[in-house]
mmCIF file of C-alpha atoms in Angstrom:
data_model
loop_
_atom_site.group_PDB
_atom_site.id
_atom_site.type_symbol
_atom_site.label_atom_id
_atom_site.label_comp_id
_atom_site.label_asym_id
_atom_site.label_seq_id
_atom_site.Cartn_x
_atom_site.Cartn_y
_atom_site.Cartn_z
ATOM 1 C CA LEU A 1 43.864 245.822 131.328
ATOM 2 C CA ILE A 2 40.690 244.595 129.843
ATOM 3 C CA LEU A 3 40.340 240.835 129.778
ATOM 4 C CA PRO A 4 39.824 239.195 126.410
ATOM 5 C CA SER A 5 36.265 238.206 125.553
ATOM 6 C CA PRO A 6 35.083 234.631 125.078
ATOM 7 C CA THR A 7 34.954 233.363 121.529
ATOM 8 C CA ASN A 8 32.914 230.905 119.464
ATOM 9 C CA VAL A 9 29.846 231.199 121.645
ATOM 10 C CA SER A 10 27.194 228.723 120.505
ATOM 11 C CA VAL A 11 24.114 227.002 121.769
ATOM 12 C CA VAL A 12 22.695 223.575 121.127
ATOM 13 C CA CYS A 13 18.948 223.602 121.596
ATOM 14 C CA HIS A 14 17.501 220.178 120.879
ATOM 15 C CA ASN A 15 14.505 218.421 122.446
ATOM 16 C CA PHE A 16 14.144 221.393 124.825
ATOM 17 C CA VAL A 17 17.591 220.816 126.271
ATOM 18 C CA ASN A 18 19.649 223.974 125.798
ATOM 19 C CA VAL A 19 23.418 223.938 126.366
ATOM 20 C CA LEU A 20 25.698 226.953 125.861
ATOM 21 C CA PHE A 21 29.362 226.541 124.703
ATOM 22 C CA TRP A 22 32.288 228.983 124.246
ATOM 23 C CA ASN A 23 36.039 229.149 124.091
ATOM 24 C CA TYR A 24 38.656 231.243 125.927
ATOM 25 C CA SER A 25 42.288 231.665 124.846
ATOM 26 C CA ASN A 26 44.110 232.386 128.153
ATOM 27 C CA PRO A 27 42.144 231.297 131.189
ATOM 28 C CA THR A 28 43.673 232.003 134.608
ATOM 29 C CA GLU A 29 42.942 230.217 137.840
ATOM 30 C CA PRO A 30 40.624 232.847 139.406
ATOM 31 C CA LEU A 31 38.917 233.548 136.067
ATOM 32 C CA LYS A 32 35.154 233.011 135.846
ATOM 33 C CA PHE A 33 32.507 233.464 133.227
ATOM 34 C CA GLY A 34 29.267 235.260 133.725
ATOM 35 C CA VAL A 35 26.239 234.035 131.706
ATOM 36 C CA LYS A 36 23.127 236.186 131.467
ATOM 37 C CA VAL A 37 19.919 234.683 130.001
ATOM 38 C CA GLU A 38 17.448 237.358 129.003
ATOM 39 C CA PRO A 39 14.028 236.146 127.758
ATOM 40 C CA TYR A 40 11.929 238.420 125.641
ATOM 41 C CA GLU A 41 8.800 237.963 127.725
ATOM 42 C CA SER A 42 10.211 237.510 131.248
ATOM 43 C CA ALA A 43 12.966 238.686 133.608
ATOM 44 C CA SER A 44 16.630 237.900 133.015
ATOM 45 C CA GLN A 45 18.860 235.627 135.133
ATOM 46 C CA THR A 46 22.654 235.587 135.616
ATOM 47 C CA VAL A 47 24.916 232.708 136.705
ATOM 48 C CA ASP A 48 28.721 232.326 137.060
ATOM 49 C CA THR A 49 30.770 229.254 136.113
ATOM 50 C CA SER A 50 34.410 228.344 135.718
ATOM 51 C CA GLN A 51 33.667 225.920 132.880
ATOM 52 C CA THR A 52 33.415 226.851 129.218
ATOM 53 C CA TYR A 53 29.881 225.456 128.865
ATOM 54 C CA LEU A 54 26.624 225.754 130.753
ATOM 55 C CA ASP A 55 23.258 224.012 130.589
ATOM 56 C CA ILE A 56 20.716 226.844 130.526
ATOM 57 C CA SER A 57 17.626 224.640 130.067
ATOM 58 C CA SER A 58 16.295 225.640 133.490
ATOM 59 C CA TYR A 59 16.570 229.308 132.477
ATOM 60 C CA SER A 60 14.826 228.833 129.139
ATOM 61 C CA ARG A 61 11.916 226.503 129.899
ATOM 62 C CA ASP A 62 9.286 228.395 127.922
ATOM 63 C CA ALA A 63 9.597 227.097 124.365
ATOM 64 C CA ASP A 64 7.319 229.884 123.099
ATOM 65 C CA ASP A 65 9.752 232.597 124.196
ATOM 66 C CA ASP A 66 12.743 234.198 122.483
ATOM 67 C CA TYR A 67 16.094 234.224 124.356
ATOM 68 C CA PHE A 68 19.156 236.476 124.334
ATOM 69 C CA VAL A 69 22.295 235.069 125.976
ATOM 70 C CA PHE A 70 25.362 237.158 127.019
ATOM 71 C CA VAL A 71 28.728 235.681 128.067
ATOM 72 C CA THR A 72 31.564 237.686 129.757
ATOM 73 C CA ALA A 73 34.857 236.835 131.444
ATOM 74 C CA HIS A 74 35.982 238.370 134.782
ATOM 75 C CA ASP A 75 38.562 237.698 137.482
ATOM 76 C CA GLY A 76 37.011 239.749 140.288
ATOM 77 C CA GLN A 77 38.672 243.002 139.291
ATOM 78 C CA GLU A 78 38.524 243.203 135.570
ATOM 79 C CA LYS A 79 35.784 242.282 133.160
ATOM 80 C CA SER A 80 35.739 241.526 129.444
ATOM 81 C CA GLU A 81 33.243 242.652 126.863
ATOM 82 C CA ASN A 82 30.217 240.399 126.454
ATOM 83 C CA VAL A 83 29.420 238.199 123.509
ATOM 84 C CA SER A 84 25.745 237.447 122.739
ATOM 85 C CA ILE A 85 23.679 234.950 120.790
ATOM 86 C CA ARG A 86 19.943 234.538 120.225
ATOM 87 C CA PHE A 87 17.860 231.373 119.970
ATOM 88 C CA THR A 88 14.237 230.331 120.110
ATOM 89 C CA TYR A 89 11.985 227.335 119.512
ATOM 90 C CA SER A 90 9.023 229.464 118.482
ATOM 91 C CA LYS A 91 8.307 230.118 114.829
ATOM 92 C CA ASP A 92 6.764 233.452 115.785
ATOM 93 C CA TYR A 93 10.150 234.822 116.852
ATOM 94 C CA PHE A 94 12.434 233.037 114.522
ATOM 95 C CA ASP A 95 14.241 235.208 112.036
ATOM 96 C CA GLU A 96 16.925 233.743 109.845
ATOM 97 C CA LYS A 97 18.821 237.036 109.825
ATOM 98 C CA LYS A 98 18.822 237.440 113.590
ATOM 99 C CA HIS A 99 18.849 233.836 114.786
ATOM 100 C CA LYS A 100 22.039 232.057 113.996
ATOM 101 C CA TYR A 101 20.940 228.807 115.638
ATOM 102 C CA LYS A 102 17.778 226.934 114.859
ATOM 103 C CA CYS A 103 16.437 224.664 117.597
ATOM 104 C CA SER A 104 15.111 221.246 116.649
ATOM 105 C CA LEU A 105 13.376 218.123 117.907
ATOM 106 C CA ASP A 106 14.071 214.486 117.382
ATOM 107 C CA PHE A 107 11.522 212.797 115.203
ATOM 108 C CA PRO A 108 9.434 210.391 117.319
ATOM 109 C CA ALA A 109 10.478 206.753 117.372
ATOM 110 C CA VAL A 110 9.147 205.093 114.232
ATOM 111 C CA ASN A 111 7.673 201.604 113.947
ATOM 112 C CA THR A 112 7.535 199.974 110.521
ATOM 113 C CA SER A 113 5.935 196.797 109.201
ATOM 114 C CA VAL A 114 5.743 195.305 105.732
ATOM 115 C CA HIS A 115 2.510 193.779 104.375
ATOM 116 C CA LYS A 116 2.822 192.460 100.835
ATOM 117 C CA ASP A 117 3.833 195.556 98.834
ATOM 118 C CA VAL A 118 3.025 198.194 101.476
ATOM 119 C CA ILE A 119 5.192 199.605 104.286
ATOM 120 C CA GLU A 120 3.151 200.796 107.247
ATOM 121 C CA VAL A 121 4.684 203.528 109.416
ATOM 122 C CA SER A 122 3.424 204.597 112.859
ATOM 123 C CA PHE A 123 4.680 206.824 115.709
ATOM 124 C CA GLN A 124 3.446 209.040 118.552
ATOM 125 C CA HIS A 125 2.613 212.718 118.302
ATOM 126 C CA PRO A 126 5.509 214.916 119.632
ATOM 127 C CA PHE A 127 3.266 216.451 122.292
ATOM 128 C CA MET A 128 2.848 213.000 123.896
ATOM 129 C CA LEU A 129 6.615 212.749 124.264
ATOM 130 C CA HIS A 130 7.661 216.222 125.464
ATOM 131 C CA LYS A 131 4.477 217.599 127.093
ATOM 132 C CA GLN A 132 5.251 221.147 125.922
ATOM 133 C CA ASP A 133 2.313 223.455 125.244
ATOM 134 C CA ILE A 134 4.024 224.712 122.128
ATOM 135 C CA LEU A 135 3.603 221.265 120.616
ATOM 136 C CA ASN A 136 -0.138 221.079 121.215
ATOM 137 C CA GLU A 137 -1.036 221.546 117.574
ATOM 138 C CA GLU A 138 -1.008 219.832 114.192
ATOM 139 C CA PHE A 139 2.097 217.830 113.320
ATOM 140 C CA LYS A 140 2.940 217.787 109.609
ATOM 141 C CA TYR A 141 5.433 215.302 108.229
ATOM 142 C CA ILE A 142 6.740 214.254 104.817
ATOM 143 C CA VAL A 143 7.781 210.708 103.914
ATOM 144 C CA THR A 144 10.254 210.418 101.037
ATOM 145 C CA HIS A 145 10.891 207.158 99.182
ATOM 146 C CA ASP A 146 12.460 206.658 95.793
ATOM 147 C CA GLU A 147 12.450 210.447 95.282
ATOM 148 C CA GLN A 148 8.714 210.575 95.865
ATOM 149 C CA LYS A 149 7.403 212.754 98.698
ATOM 150 C CA VAL A 150 4.014 212.323 100.396
ATOM 151 C CA LEU A 151 2.669 214.827 102.951
ATOM 152 C CA TYR A 152 0.765 213.594 106.048
ATOM 153 C CA SER A 153 -0.516 215.209 109.245
ATOM 154 C CA CYS A 154 -1.972 214.227 112.624
ATOM 155 C CA PHE A 155 -3.119 215.869 115.877
ATOM 156 C CA GLU A 156 -2.266 215.307 119.519
ATOM 157 C CA ASP A 157 -5.591 213.612 120.278
ATOM 158 C CA GLU A 158 -4.856 210.801 117.837
ATOM 159 C CA GLU A 159 -3.434 207.626 119.264
ATOM 160 C CA LEU A 160 -0.812 207.229 116.534
ATOM 161 C CA CYS A 161 0.401 209.089 113.490
ATOM 162 C CA THR A 162 0.534 206.755 110.489
ATOM 163 C CA ALA A 163 1.663 206.579 106.880
ATOM 164 C CA GLU A 164 1.580 203.986 104.084
ATOM 165 C CA ILE A 165 4.263 203.674 101.448
ATOM 166 C CA HIS A 166 3.400 201.601 98.395
ATOM 167 C CA LEU A 167 6.283 199.676 96.883
ATOM 168 C CA ASN A 168 7.054 198.351 93.444
ATOM 169 C CA GLN A 169 7.371 194.631 92.905
ATOM 170 C CA SER A 170 11.012 195.158 92.023
ATOM 171 C CA THR A 171 11.780 196.104 95.646
ATOM 172 C CA ALA A 172 10.895 192.601 96.905
ATOM 173 C CA GLY A 173 13.908 191.074 98.634
ATOM 174 C CA GLN A 174 15.662 194.459 98.954
ATOM 175 C CA CYS A 175 16.074 197.141 101.613
ATOM 176 C CA VAL A 176 14.730 200.634 101.012
ATOM 177 C CA GLU A 177 15.484 203.918 102.761
ATOM 178 C CA LEU A 178 12.755 206.153 104.150
ATOM 179 C CA LYS A 179 13.315 209.779 105.096
ATOM 180 C CA LEU A 180 10.803 211.354 107.486
ATOM 181 C CA GLU A 181 10.757 215.137 107.966
ATOM 182 C CA GLY A 182 8.403 216.809 110.443
ATOM 183 C CA MET A 183 7.458 220.332 111.418
ATOM 184 C CA ILE A 184 5.488 221.464 114.479
ATOM 185 C CA ALA A 185 5.305 224.994 115.892
ATOM 186 C CA GLY A 186 8.015 225.894 113.433
ATOM 187 C CA ILE A 187 10.350 223.299 114.983
ATOM 188 C CA PRO A 188 11.849 220.912 112.459
ATOM 189 C CA SER A 189 12.548 217.238 113.011
ATOM 190 C CA TYR A 190 13.747 214.440 110.789
ATOM 191 C CA THR A 191 14.954 210.875 110.810
ATOM 192 C CA TYR A 192 15.939 208.007 108.474
ATOM 193 C CA ARG A 193 14.837 204.398 108.475
ATOM 194 C CA ASN A 194 16.015 201.408 106.460
ATOM 195 C CA VAL A 195 13.288 198.851 105.828
ATOM 196 C CA CYS A 196 13.990 195.463 104.272
ATOM 197 C CA VAL A 197 11.222 194.025 102.137
ATOM 198 C CA PRO A 198 11.073 190.194 102.268
ATOM 199 C CA GLN A 199 10.835 188.097 99.149
ATOM 200 C CA GLN A 200 7.186 187.335 98.564
ATOM 201 C CA THR A 201 6.249 183.725 97.955
ATOM 202 C CA PRO A 202 3.479 183.106 95.437
ATOM 203 C CA GLU A 203 0.177 182.380 97.063
ATOM 204 C CA THR A 204 -1.118 178.912 96.397
ATOM 205 C CA ASP A 205 -4.663 178.343 95.343
ATOM 206 C CA LYS A 206 -6.374 176.832 98.346
ATOM 207 C CA THR A 207 -9.586 175.972 96.502
ATOM 208 C CA GLY A 208 -8.345 172.516 95.555
ATOM 209 C CA LEU A 209 -7.163 171.843 99.107
ATOM 210 C CA ILE A 210 -10.505 172.862 100.570
ATOM 211 C CA ALA A 211 -12.370 170.697 98.053
ATOM 212 C CA ALA A 212 -10.123 167.721 98.851
ATOM 213 C CA LEU A 213 -10.701 168.150 102.570
ATOM 214 C CA LEU A 214 -14.463 168.375 102.106
ATOM 215 C CA GLY A 215 -14.506 165.319 99.828
ATOM 216 C CA GLY A 216 -12.364 163.291 102.203
ATOM 217 C CA GLY A 217 -14.510 164.288 105.152
ATOM 218 C CA THR A 218 -17.668 163.262 103.297
ATOM 219 C CA ILE A 219 -16.215 159.844 102.442
ATOM 220 C CA VAL A 220 -15.134 159.252 106.031
ATOM 221 C CA LEU A 221 -18.603 160.251 107.220
ATOM 222 C CA PHE A 222 -20.274 157.746 104.874
ATOM 223 C CA ILE A 223 -17.882 154.988 106.000
ATOM 224 C CA ILE A 224 -18.719 155.655 109.638
ATOM 225 C CA MET A 225 -22.455 155.676 108.880
ATOM 226 C CA GLY A 226 -22.133 152.343 106.996
ATOM 227 C CA PHE A 227 -20.206 150.769 109.831
ATOM 228 C CA VAL A 228 -22.815 151.884 112.351
ATOM 229 C CA TRP A 229 -25.615 150.528 110.123
ATOM 230 C CA LEU A 230 -23.915 147.119 109.765
ATOM 231 C CA LEU A 231 -23.285 146.958 113.494
ATOM 232 C CA TRP A 232 -26.948 147.752 114.172
ATOM 233 C CA ARG A 233 -28.083 145.025 111.756
ATOM 234 C CA LYS A 234 -25.791 142.505 113.367
ATOM 235 C CA LEU A 235 -26.933 143.336 116.873
ATOM 236 C CA SER A 236 -30.613 143.266 115.877
ATOM 237 C CA ARG A 237 -30.294 139.645 114.679
ATOM 238 C CA ILE A 238 -29.073 138.339 118.020
ATOM 239 C CA PRO A 239 -32.097 136.973 120.053
ATOM 240 C CA ILE A 240 -32.600 137.769 123.653
ATOM 241 C CA ILE A 241 -32.300 134.025 124.550
ATOM 242 C CA PRO A 242 -29.524 132.157 122.676
ATOM 243 C CA GLU A 243 -30.703 129.523 120.202
ATOM 244 C CA PHE A 244 -29.194 126.507 122.018
ATOM 245 C CA LEU A 245 -30.872 127.522 125.300
ATOM 246 C CA ARG A 246 -34.172 127.912 123.496
ATOM 247 C CA ASN A 247 -33.832 124.341 122.066
ATOM 248 C CA VAL A 248 -33.053 122.893 125.501
ATOM 249 C CA ILE A 249 -36.043 124.611 127.085
ATOM 250 C CA THR A 250 -38.341 123.470 124.263
ATOM 251 C CA GLY A 251 -37.138 119.830 124.572
ATOM 252 C CA GLN A 252 -37.746 119.768 128.307
ATOM 253 C CA SER A 253 -41.279 121.086 127.898
ATOM 254 C CA LEU A 254 -42.070 118.461 125.279
ATOM 255 C CA THR A 255 -40.782 115.647 127.565
ATOM 256 C CA SER A 256 -42.835 116.833 130.524
ATOM 257 C CA GLN A 257 -45.971 116.946 128.392
ATOM 258 C CA ALA A 258 -45.415 113.427 126.988
ATOM 259 C CA GLU A 259 -45.078 111.599 130.367
ATOM 260 C CA PRO A 260 -48.815 111.542 131.345
ATOM 261 C CA THR A 261 -49.713 110.031 127.975
ATOM 262 C CA ALA A 262 -47.242 107.163 128.456
ATOM 263 C CA ILE A 263 -48.616 106.370 131.887
ATOM 264 C CA SER A 264 -52.152 106.356 130.640
ATOM 265 C CA GLN A 265 -51.207 103.948 127.864
ATOM 266 C CA MET A 266 -49.589 101.547 130.308
ATOM 267 C CA THR A 267 -52.620 101.443 132.544
ATOM 268 C CA SER A 268 -55.023 101.000 129.679
ATOM 269 C CA ARG A 269 -53.564 97.661 128.524
ATOM 270 C CA GLY A 270 -55.574 95.753 131.120
ATOM 271 C CA ASP A 271 -52.759 93.371 132.110
ATOM 272 C CA THR A 272 -53.626 91.062 135.015
ATOM 273 C CA PRO A 273 -51.708 92.069 138.146
ATOM 274 C CA LEU A 274 -49.495 89.508 139.765
ATOM 275 C CA LEU A 275 -51.220 89.869 143.135
ATOM 276 C CA THR A 276 -54.988 90.031 143.007
ATOM 277 C CA ASP A 277 -57.434 91.216 145.526
ATOM 278 C CA GLU A 278 -58.725 87.620 146.020
ATOM 279 C CA ILE A 279 -55.397 86.496 147.493
ATOM 280 C CA PHE A 280 -55.581 89.189 150.174
ATOM 281 C CA SER A 281 -59.194 88.411 150.959
ATOM 282 C CA TYR A 282 -58.366 85.610 153.352
ATOM 283 C CA GLY A 283 -59.750 86.273 156.748
ATOM 284 C CA SER A 284 -61.825 89.193 155.478
ATOM 285 C CA PRO A 285 -65.464 89.350 154.523
ATOM 286 C CA PRO A 286 -66.350 88.490 150.947
ATOM 287 C CA ILE A 287 -66.255 91.344 148.496
ATOM 288 C CA SER A 288 -69.412 92.139 146.715
ATOM 289 C CA PRO A 289 -69.502 92.794 142.970
ATOM 290 C CA THR A 290 -70.103 96.434 143.696
ATOM 291 C CA GLU A 291 -66.960 96.675 145.818
ATOM 292 C CA LYS A 292 -64.942 94.977 143.060
ATOM 293 C CA ASP A 293 -66.072 97.588 140.617
ATOM 294 C CA CYS A 294 -65.159 100.309 143.095
ATOM 295 C CA LYS A 295 -61.643 98.931 143.589
ATOM 296 C CA ALA A 296 -61.176 98.673 139.901
ATOM 297 C CA ASN A 297 -62.172 102.263 139.632
ATOM 298 C CA THR A 298 -59.841 103.132 142.498
ATOM 299 C CA ILE A 299 -56.892 101.584 140.683
ATOM 300 C CA LEU A 300 -57.753 103.589 137.599
ATOM 301 C CA ASP A 301 -58.194 106.707 139.739
ATOM 302 C CA ASP A 302 -54.642 106.387 141.097
ATOM 303 C CA THR A 303 -53.151 106.234 137.629
ATOM 304 C CA VAL A 304 -55.063 109.125 136.129
ATOM 305 C CA VAL A 305 -53.440 112.534 136.809
ATOM 306 C CA ASP A 306 -56.358 114.885 136.380
ATOM 307 C CA LEU A 307 -60.047 114.073 136.729
ATOM 308 C CA THR A 308 -62.284 116.912 135.819
ATOM 309 C CA GLU A 309 -65.517 115.261 136.732
ATOM 310 C CA VAL A 310 -66.462 112.613 139.368
ATOM 311 C CA SER A 311 -69.351 110.286 138.466
ATOM 312 C CA GLU A 312 -72.179 109.387 140.769
ATOM 313 C CA GLU A 313 -71.049 105.749 140.737
ATOM 314 C CA ASP A 314 -67.663 106.782 142.095
ATOM 315 C CA MET A 315 -69.341 108.766 144.833
ATOM 316 C CA ASP A 316 -71.409 105.647 145.780
ATOM 317 C CA CYS A 317 -68.279 103.543 145.849
ATOM 318 C CA GLU A 318 -66.577 105.942 148.228
ATOM 319 C CA ASP A 319 -69.552 105.856 150.528
ATOM 320 C CA SER A 320 -69.892 102.045 150.498
ATOM 321 C CA GLU A 321 -66.150 101.594 150.963
ATOM 322 C CA GLY A 322 -66.092 103.893 153.901
ATOM 323 C CA VAL A 323 -68.946 102.008 155.509
ATOM 324 C CA GLY A 324 -67.336 98.622 154.880
ATOM 325 C CA ARG A 325 -64.096 99.668 156.389
ATOM 326 C CA SER A 326 -65.653 100.941 159.527
ATOM 327 C CA SER A 327 -67.792 97.778 160.078
ATOM 328 C CA ASP A 328 -65.217 95.005 159.379
ATOM 329 C CA TYR A 329 -64.698 94.332 163.067
ATOM 330 C CA ASP A 330 -68.395 94.149 163.690
ATOM 331 C CA SER A 331 -69.211 91.374 161.135
ATOM 332 C CA PRO A 332 -70.547 87.935 162.422
ATOM 333 C CA LYS A 333 -67.745 86.010 160.705
ATOM 334 C CA PHE A 334 -65.131 88.021 162.568
ATOM 335 C CA LEU A 335 -66.815 87.401 165.924
ATOM 336 C CA GLN A 336 -67.070 83.633 165.181
ATOM 337 C CA GLU A 337 -63.414 83.325 164.436
ATOM 338 C CA MET A 338 -62.536 85.198 167.618
ATOM 339 C CA MET A 339 -64.593 82.762 169.658
ATOM 340 C CA ILE A 340 -63.020 79.587 168.086
ATOM 341 C CA ARG A 341 -59.518 80.956 168.828
ATOM 342 C CA SER A 342 -60.423 81.596 172.443
ATOM 343 C CA GLU A 343 -61.448 77.921 173.081
ATOM 344 C CA PRO A 344 -58.810 75.597 174.590
#
């Protein structure tokens, strides 16, 4: 007996991950399924499994190739007829009549930001995500918003793929839906994004604020300059020596200058001294008129502070006085008195 063939054979080829699925109505315990992957440009490979699915990504790594897949059931003795499907990622091989399944890619992760009335969209080139040589070409994508479609494109050497969607003012405070459809190497991709547009607050005119700040700053600057000027004026009026110390010093200098004048006035009155030279002349030789004049001058000399010039008469008096003093003991009167005292 011929075993029944598998049914509903299908393949899911997405993001270069290829998984084969099928169904079987009456599986027995020793039953297995043979899967043969036959590329168009390379040798075929066969693998057995007891499951009703198989990941054939490792057997279909070349995204530029076209693949035929055959599935059969066998129990070691009998074998069923095979069932085949065909799939490819390459646009060069794709034929809608022959290829029942169309492989696809996920659209790259999208970043969105809203600036005033513009939505900015950015994402990476598909080649940077999958590193497949088939993707090393121009990536074309369409952004649809409010039934308006805009076509964009970018290459793998660009850092980011971008797009700008201009919004109407009526969309402020609402969420809008963006549809992004891409195509690279004949491989389609698409995604949807909901973007909420914040309510825009009216911009305030900052001219008045800037003028107020400048005016206030100018006033504060003038106040500071006035304060510094007043402080400088106040400090410049303060003398180095305080006024009361200056008065004390001036008074002391005036007193010291007035004392010699008072002394000179006292000595110039010519008052008769209480003790005269005649009283102390007992037992001493008589004083000549010249010596009296010299003593008078001597008394005046002691009272005068500064003598700028010395007269010739004063010089004679000094000489005669010095001689008299040295010869007092040698006078005859002195010797006579000494002899009378020595008699019994």
